[in-house]
PDB file of N, CA and C in Angstrom:
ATOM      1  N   UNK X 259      89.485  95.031  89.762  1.00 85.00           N
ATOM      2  CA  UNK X 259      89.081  96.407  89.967  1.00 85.00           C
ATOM      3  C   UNK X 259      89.439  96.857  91.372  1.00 85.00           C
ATOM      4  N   UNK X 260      89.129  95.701  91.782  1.00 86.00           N
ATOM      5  CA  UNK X 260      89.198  96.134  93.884  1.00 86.00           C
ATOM      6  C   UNK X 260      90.957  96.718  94.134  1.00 86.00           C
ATOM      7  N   UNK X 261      92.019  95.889  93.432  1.00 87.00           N
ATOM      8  CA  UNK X 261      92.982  96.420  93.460  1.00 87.00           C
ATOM      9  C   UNK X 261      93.840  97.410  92.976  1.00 87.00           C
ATOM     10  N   UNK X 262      93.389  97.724  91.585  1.00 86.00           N
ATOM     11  CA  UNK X 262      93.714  99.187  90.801  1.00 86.00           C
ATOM     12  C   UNK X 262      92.829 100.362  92.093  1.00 86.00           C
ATOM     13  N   UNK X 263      91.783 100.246  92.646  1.00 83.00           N
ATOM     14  CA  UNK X 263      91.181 100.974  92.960  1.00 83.00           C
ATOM     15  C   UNK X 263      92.088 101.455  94.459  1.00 83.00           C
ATOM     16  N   UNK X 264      92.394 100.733  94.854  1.00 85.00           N
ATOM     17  CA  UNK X 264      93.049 100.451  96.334  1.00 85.00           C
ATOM     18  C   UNK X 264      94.648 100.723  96.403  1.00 85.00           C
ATOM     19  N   UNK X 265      94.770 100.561  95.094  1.00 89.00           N
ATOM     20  CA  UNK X 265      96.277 100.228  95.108  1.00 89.00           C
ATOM     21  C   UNK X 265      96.806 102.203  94.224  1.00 89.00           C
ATOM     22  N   UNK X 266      96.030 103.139  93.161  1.00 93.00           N
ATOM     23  CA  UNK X 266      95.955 103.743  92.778  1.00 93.00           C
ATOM     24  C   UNK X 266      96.975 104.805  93.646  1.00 93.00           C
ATOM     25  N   UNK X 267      97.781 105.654  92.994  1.00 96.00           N
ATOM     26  CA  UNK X 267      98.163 106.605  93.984  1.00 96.00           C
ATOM     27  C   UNK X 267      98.608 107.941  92.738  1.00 96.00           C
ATOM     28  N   UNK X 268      98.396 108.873  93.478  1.00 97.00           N
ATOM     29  CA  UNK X 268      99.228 110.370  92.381  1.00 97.00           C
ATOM     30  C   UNK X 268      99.678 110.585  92.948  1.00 97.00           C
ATOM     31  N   UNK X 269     100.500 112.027  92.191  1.00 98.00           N
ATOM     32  CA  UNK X 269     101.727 113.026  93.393  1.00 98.00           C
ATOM     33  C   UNK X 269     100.637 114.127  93.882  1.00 98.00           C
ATOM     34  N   UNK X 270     101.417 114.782  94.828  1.00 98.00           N
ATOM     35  CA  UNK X 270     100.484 116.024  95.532  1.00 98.00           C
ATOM     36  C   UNK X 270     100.590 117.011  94.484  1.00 98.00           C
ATOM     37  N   UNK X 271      99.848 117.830  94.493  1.00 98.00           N
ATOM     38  CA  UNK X 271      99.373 119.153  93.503  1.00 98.00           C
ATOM     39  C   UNK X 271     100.612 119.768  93.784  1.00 98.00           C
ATOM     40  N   UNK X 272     101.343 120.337  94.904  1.00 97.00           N
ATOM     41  CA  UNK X 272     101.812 121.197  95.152  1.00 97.00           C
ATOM     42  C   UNK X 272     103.562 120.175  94.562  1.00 97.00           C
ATOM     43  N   UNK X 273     103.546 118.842  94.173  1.00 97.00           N
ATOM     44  CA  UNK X 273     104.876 118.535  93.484  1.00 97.00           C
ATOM     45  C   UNK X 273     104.304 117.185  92.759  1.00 97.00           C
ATOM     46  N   UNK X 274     104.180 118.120  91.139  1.00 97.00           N
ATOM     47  CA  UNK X 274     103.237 117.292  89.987  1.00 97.00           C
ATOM     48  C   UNK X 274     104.000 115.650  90.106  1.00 97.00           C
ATOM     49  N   UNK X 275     105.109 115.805  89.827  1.00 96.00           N
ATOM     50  CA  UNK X 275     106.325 115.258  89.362  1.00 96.00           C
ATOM     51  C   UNK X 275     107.104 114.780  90.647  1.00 96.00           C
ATOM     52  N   UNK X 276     106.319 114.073  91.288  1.00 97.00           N
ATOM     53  CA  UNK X 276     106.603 113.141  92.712  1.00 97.00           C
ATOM     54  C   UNK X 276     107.342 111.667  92.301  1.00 97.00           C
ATOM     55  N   UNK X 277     107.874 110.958  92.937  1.00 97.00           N
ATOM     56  CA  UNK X 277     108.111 109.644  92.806  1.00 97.00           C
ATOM     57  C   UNK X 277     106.502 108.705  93.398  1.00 97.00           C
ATOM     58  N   UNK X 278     106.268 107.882  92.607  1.00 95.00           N
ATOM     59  CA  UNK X 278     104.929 107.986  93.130  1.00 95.00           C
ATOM     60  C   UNK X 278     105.351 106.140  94.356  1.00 95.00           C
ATOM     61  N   UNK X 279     106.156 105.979  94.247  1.00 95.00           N
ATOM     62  CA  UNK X 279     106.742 104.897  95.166  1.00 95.00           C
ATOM     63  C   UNK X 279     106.585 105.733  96.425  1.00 95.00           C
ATOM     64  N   UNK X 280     107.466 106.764  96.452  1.00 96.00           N
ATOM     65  CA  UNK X 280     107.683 107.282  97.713  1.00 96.00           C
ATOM     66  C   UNK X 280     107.086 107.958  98.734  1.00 96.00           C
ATOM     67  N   UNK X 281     106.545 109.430  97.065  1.00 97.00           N
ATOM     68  CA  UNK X 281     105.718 110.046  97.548  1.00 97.00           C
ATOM     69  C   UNK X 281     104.411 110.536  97.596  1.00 97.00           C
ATOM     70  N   UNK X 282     103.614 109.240  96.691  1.00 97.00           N
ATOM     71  CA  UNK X 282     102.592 109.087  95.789  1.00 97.00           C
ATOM     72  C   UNK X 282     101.125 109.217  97.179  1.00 97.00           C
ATOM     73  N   UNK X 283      99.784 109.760  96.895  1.00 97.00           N
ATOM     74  CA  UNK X 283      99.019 109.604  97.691  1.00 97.00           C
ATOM     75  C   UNK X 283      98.183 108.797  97.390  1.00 97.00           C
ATOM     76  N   UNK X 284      97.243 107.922  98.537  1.00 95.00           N
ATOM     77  CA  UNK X 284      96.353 106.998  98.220  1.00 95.00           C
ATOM     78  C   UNK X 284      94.863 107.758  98.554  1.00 95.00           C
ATOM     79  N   UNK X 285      94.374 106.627  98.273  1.00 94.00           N
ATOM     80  CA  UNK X 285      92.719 107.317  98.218  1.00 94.00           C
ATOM     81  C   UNK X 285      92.227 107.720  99.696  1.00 94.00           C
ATOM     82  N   UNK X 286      93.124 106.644 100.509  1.00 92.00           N
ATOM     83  CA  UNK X 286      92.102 106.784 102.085  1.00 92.00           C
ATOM     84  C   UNK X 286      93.464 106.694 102.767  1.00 92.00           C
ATOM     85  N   UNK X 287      94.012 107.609 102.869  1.00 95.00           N
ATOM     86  CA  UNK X 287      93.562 108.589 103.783  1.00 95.00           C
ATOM     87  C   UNK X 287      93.589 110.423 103.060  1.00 95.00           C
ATOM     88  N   UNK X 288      95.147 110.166 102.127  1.00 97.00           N
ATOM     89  CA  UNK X 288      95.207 111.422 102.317  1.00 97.00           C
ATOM     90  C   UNK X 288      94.355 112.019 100.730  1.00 97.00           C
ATOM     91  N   UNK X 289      93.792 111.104  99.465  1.00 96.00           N
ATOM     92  CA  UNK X 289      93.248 112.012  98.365  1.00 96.00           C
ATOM     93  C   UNK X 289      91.310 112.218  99.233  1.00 96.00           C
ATOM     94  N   UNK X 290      91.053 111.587 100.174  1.00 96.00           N
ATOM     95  CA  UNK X 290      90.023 112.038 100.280  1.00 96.00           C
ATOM     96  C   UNK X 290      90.003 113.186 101.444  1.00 96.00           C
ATOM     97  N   UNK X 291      90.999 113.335 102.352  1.00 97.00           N
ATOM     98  CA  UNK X 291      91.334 114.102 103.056  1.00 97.00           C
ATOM     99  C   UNK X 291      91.331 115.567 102.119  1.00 97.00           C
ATOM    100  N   UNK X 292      92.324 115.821 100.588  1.00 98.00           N
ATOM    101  CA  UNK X 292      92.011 116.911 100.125  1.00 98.00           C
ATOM    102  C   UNK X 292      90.526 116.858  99.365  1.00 98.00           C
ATOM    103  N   UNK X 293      90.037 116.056  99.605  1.00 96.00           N
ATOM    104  CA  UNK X 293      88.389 116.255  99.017  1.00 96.00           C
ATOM    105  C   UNK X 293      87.662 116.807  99.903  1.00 96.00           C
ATOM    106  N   UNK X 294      88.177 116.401 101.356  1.00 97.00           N
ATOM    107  CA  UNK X 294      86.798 117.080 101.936  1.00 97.00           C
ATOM    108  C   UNK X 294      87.658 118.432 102.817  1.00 97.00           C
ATOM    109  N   UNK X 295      88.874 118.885 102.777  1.00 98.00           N
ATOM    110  CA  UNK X 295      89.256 120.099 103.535  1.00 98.00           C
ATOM    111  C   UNK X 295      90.064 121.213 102.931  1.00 98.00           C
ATOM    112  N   UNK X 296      90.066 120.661 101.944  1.00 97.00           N
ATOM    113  CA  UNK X 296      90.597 121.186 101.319  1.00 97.00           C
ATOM    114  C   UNK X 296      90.045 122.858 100.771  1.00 97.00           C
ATOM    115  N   UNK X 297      90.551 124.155 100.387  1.00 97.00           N
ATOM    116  CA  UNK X 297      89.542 125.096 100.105  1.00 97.00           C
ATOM    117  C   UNK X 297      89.980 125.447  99.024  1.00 97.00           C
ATOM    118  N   UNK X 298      91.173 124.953  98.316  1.00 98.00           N
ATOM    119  CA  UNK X 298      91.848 124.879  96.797  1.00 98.00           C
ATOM    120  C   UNK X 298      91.311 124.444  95.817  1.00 98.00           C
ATOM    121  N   UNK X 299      90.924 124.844  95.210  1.00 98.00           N
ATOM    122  CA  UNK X 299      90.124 124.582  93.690  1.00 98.00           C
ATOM    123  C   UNK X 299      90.956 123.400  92.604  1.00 98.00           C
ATOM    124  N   UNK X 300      92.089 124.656  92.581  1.00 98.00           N
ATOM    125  CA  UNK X 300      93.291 123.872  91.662  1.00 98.00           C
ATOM    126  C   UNK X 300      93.488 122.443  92.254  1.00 98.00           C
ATOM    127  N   UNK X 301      93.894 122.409  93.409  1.00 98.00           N
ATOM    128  CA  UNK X 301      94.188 120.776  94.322  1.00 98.00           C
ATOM    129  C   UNK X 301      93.012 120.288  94.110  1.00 98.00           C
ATOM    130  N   UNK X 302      92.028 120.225  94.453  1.00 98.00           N
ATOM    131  CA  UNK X 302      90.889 119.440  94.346  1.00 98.00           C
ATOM    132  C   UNK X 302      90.564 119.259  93.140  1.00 98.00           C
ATOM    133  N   UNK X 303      90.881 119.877  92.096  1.00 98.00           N
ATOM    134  CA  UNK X 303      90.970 119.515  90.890  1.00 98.00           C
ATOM    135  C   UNK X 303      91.863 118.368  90.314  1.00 98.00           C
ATOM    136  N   UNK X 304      93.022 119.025  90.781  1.00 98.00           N
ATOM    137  CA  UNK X 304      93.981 118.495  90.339  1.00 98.00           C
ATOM    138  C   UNK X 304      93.813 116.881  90.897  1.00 98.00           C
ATOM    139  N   UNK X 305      93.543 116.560  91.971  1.00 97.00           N
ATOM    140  CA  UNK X 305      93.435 115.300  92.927  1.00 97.00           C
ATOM    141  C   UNK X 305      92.211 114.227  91.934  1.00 97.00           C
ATOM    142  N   UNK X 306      91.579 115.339  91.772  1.00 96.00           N
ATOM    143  CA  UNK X 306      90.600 114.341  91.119  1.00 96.00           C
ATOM    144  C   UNK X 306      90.848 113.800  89.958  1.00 96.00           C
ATOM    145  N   UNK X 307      91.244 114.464  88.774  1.00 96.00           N
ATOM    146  CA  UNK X 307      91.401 113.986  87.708  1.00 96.00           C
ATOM    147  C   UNK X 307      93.039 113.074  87.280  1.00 96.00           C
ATOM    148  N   UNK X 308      94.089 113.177  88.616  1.00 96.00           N
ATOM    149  CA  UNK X 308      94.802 112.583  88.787  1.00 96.00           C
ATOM    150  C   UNK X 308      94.200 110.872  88.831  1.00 96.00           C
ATOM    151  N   UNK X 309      93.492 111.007  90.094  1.00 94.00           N
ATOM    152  CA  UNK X 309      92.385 110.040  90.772  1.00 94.00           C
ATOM    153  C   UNK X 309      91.736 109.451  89.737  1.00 94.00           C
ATOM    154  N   UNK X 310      91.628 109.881  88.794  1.00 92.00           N
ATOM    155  CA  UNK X 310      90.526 109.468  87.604  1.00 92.00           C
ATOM    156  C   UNK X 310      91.428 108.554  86.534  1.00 92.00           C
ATOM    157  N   UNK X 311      92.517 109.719  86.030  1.00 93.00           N
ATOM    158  CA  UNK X 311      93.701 108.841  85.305  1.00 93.00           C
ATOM    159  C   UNK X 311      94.032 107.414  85.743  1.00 93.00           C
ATOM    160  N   UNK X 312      94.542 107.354  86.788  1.00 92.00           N
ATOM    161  CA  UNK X 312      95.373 106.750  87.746  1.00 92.00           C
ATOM    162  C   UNK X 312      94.164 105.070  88.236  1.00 92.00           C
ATOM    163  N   UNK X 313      92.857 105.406  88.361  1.00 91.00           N
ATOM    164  CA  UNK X 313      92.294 104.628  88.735  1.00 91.00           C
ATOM    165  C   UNK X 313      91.058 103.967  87.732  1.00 91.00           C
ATOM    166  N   UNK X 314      90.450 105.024  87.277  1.00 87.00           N
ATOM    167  CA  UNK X 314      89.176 104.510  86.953  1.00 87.00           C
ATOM    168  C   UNK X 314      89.830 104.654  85.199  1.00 87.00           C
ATOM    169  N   UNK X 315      90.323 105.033  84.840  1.00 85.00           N
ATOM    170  CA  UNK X 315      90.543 104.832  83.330  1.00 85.00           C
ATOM    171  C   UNK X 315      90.986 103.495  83.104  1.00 85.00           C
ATOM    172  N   UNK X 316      92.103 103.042  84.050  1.00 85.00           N
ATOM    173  CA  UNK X 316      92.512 101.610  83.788  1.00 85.00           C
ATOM    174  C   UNK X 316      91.652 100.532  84.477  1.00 85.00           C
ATOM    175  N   UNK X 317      90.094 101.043  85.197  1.00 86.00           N
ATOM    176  CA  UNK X 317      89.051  99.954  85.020  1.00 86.00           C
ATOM    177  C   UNK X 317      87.975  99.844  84.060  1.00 86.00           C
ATOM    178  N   UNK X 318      87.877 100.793  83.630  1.00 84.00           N
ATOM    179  CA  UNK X 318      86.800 101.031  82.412  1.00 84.00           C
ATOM    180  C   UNK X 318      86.448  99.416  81.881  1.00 84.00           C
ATOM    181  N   UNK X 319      87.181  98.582  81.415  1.00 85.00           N
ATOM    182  CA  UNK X 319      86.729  97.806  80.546  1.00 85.00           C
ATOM    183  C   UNK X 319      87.100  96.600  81.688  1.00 85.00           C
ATOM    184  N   UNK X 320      87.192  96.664  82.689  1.00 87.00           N
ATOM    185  CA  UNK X 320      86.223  95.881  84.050  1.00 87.00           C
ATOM    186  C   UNK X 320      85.322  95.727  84.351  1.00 87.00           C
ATOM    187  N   UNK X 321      85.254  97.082  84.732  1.00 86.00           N
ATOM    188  CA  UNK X 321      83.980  97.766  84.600  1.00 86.00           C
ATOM    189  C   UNK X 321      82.590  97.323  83.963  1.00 86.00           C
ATOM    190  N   UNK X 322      83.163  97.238  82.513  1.00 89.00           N
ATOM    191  CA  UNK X 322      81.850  97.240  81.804  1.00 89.00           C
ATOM    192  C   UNK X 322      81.343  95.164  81.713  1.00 89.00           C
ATOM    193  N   UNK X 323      82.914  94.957  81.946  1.00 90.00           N
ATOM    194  CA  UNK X 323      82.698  92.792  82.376  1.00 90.00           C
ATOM    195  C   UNK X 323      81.779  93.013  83.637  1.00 90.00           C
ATOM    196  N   UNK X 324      82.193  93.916  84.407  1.00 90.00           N
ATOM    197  CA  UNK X 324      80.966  93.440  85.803  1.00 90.00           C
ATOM    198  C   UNK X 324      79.833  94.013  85.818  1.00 90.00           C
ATOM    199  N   UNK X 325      79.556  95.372  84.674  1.00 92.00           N
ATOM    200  CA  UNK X 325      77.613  95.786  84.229  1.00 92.00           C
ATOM    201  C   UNK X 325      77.143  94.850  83.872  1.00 92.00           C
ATOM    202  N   UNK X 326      78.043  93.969  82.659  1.00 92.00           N
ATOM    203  CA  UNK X 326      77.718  92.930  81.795  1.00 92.00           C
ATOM    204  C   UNK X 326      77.035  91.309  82.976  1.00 92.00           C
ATOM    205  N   UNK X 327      77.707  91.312  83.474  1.00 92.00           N
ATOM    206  CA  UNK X 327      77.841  90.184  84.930  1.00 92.00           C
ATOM    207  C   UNK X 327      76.581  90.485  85.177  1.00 92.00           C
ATOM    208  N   UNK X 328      76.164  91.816  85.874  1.00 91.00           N
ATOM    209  CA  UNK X 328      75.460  92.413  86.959  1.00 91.00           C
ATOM    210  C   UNK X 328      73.862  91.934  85.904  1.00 91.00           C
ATOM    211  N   UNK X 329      74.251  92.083  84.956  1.00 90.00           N
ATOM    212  CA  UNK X 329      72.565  92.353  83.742  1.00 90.00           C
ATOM    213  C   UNK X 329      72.437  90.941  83.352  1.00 90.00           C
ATOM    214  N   UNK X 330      73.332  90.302  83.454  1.00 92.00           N
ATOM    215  CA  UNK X 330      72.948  88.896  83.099  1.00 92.00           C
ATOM    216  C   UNK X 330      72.563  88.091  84.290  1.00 92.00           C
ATOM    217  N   UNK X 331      73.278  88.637  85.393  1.00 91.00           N
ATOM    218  CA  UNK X 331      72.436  87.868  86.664  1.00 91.00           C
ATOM    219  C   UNK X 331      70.532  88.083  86.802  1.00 91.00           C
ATOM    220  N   UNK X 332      71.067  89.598  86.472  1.00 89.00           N
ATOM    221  CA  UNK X 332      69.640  90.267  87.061  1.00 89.00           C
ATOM    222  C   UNK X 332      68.342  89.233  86.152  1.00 89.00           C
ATOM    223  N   UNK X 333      68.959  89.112  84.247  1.00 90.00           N
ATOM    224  CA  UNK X 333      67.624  88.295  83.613  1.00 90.00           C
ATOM    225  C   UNK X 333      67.548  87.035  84.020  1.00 90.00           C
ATOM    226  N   UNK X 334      68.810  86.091  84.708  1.00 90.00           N
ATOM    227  CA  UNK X 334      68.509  84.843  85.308  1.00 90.00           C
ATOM    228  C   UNK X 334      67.591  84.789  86.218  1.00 90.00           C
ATOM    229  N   UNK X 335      67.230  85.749  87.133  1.00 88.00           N
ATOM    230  CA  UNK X 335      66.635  85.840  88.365  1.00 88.00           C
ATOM    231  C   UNK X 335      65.116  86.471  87.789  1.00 88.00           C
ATOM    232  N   UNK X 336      65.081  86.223  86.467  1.00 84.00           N
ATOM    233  CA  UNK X 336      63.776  87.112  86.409  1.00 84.00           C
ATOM    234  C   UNK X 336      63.471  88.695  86.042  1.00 84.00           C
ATOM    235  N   UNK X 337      64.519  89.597  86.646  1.00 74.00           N
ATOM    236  CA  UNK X 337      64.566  91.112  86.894  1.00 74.00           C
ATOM    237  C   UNK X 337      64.701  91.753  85.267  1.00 74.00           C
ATOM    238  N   UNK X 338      63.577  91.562  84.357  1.00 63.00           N
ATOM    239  CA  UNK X 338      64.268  92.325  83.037  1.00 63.00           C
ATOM    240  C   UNK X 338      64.085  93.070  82.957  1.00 63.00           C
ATOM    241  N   UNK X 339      63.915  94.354  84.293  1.00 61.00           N
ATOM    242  CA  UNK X 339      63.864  95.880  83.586  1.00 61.00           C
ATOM    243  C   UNK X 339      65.409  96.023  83.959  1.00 61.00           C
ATOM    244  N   UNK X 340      66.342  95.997  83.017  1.00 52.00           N
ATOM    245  CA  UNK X 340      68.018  96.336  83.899  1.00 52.00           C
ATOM    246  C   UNK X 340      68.280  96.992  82.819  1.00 52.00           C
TER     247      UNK X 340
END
């Protein structure tokens, strides 16, 4: 997960259809940069659900191995409200 997450990149709003080798953006610096200065609706839109495609769709079923992890630790230790 740590590396889809890290490694994730889109094209800029303003050129859909980027090479994403070249000209692809990452999360830190520049997709959270249009999250927080951004005053474009469309871009911040667009960034996000790029961001979403691109990253968290292809962890989903990681994801749900490390809830699974997380709930089975928690009843070893005792914790069964999870």
């Amino acid at each position: 997960m740590e590396k889809i997450y890290n490694t994730a990149k889109i094209c800029p709003f303003k050129k859909q259809n980027c090479n994403l080798d070249t000209e692809g953006l990452t999360l830190d610096p520049e997709i959270l940069k249009i999250m927080t200065e951004s005053q474009d609706y469309d871009e911040m839109k667009w960034a996000w659900e790029q961001w979403r495609n691109n990253s968290g769709k292809l962890m989903r079923s990681e994801y749900k191995k490390y809830v699974d992890l997380l709930n089975k630790a928690a009843t070893l230790n005792g914790n069964l409200n999870v």
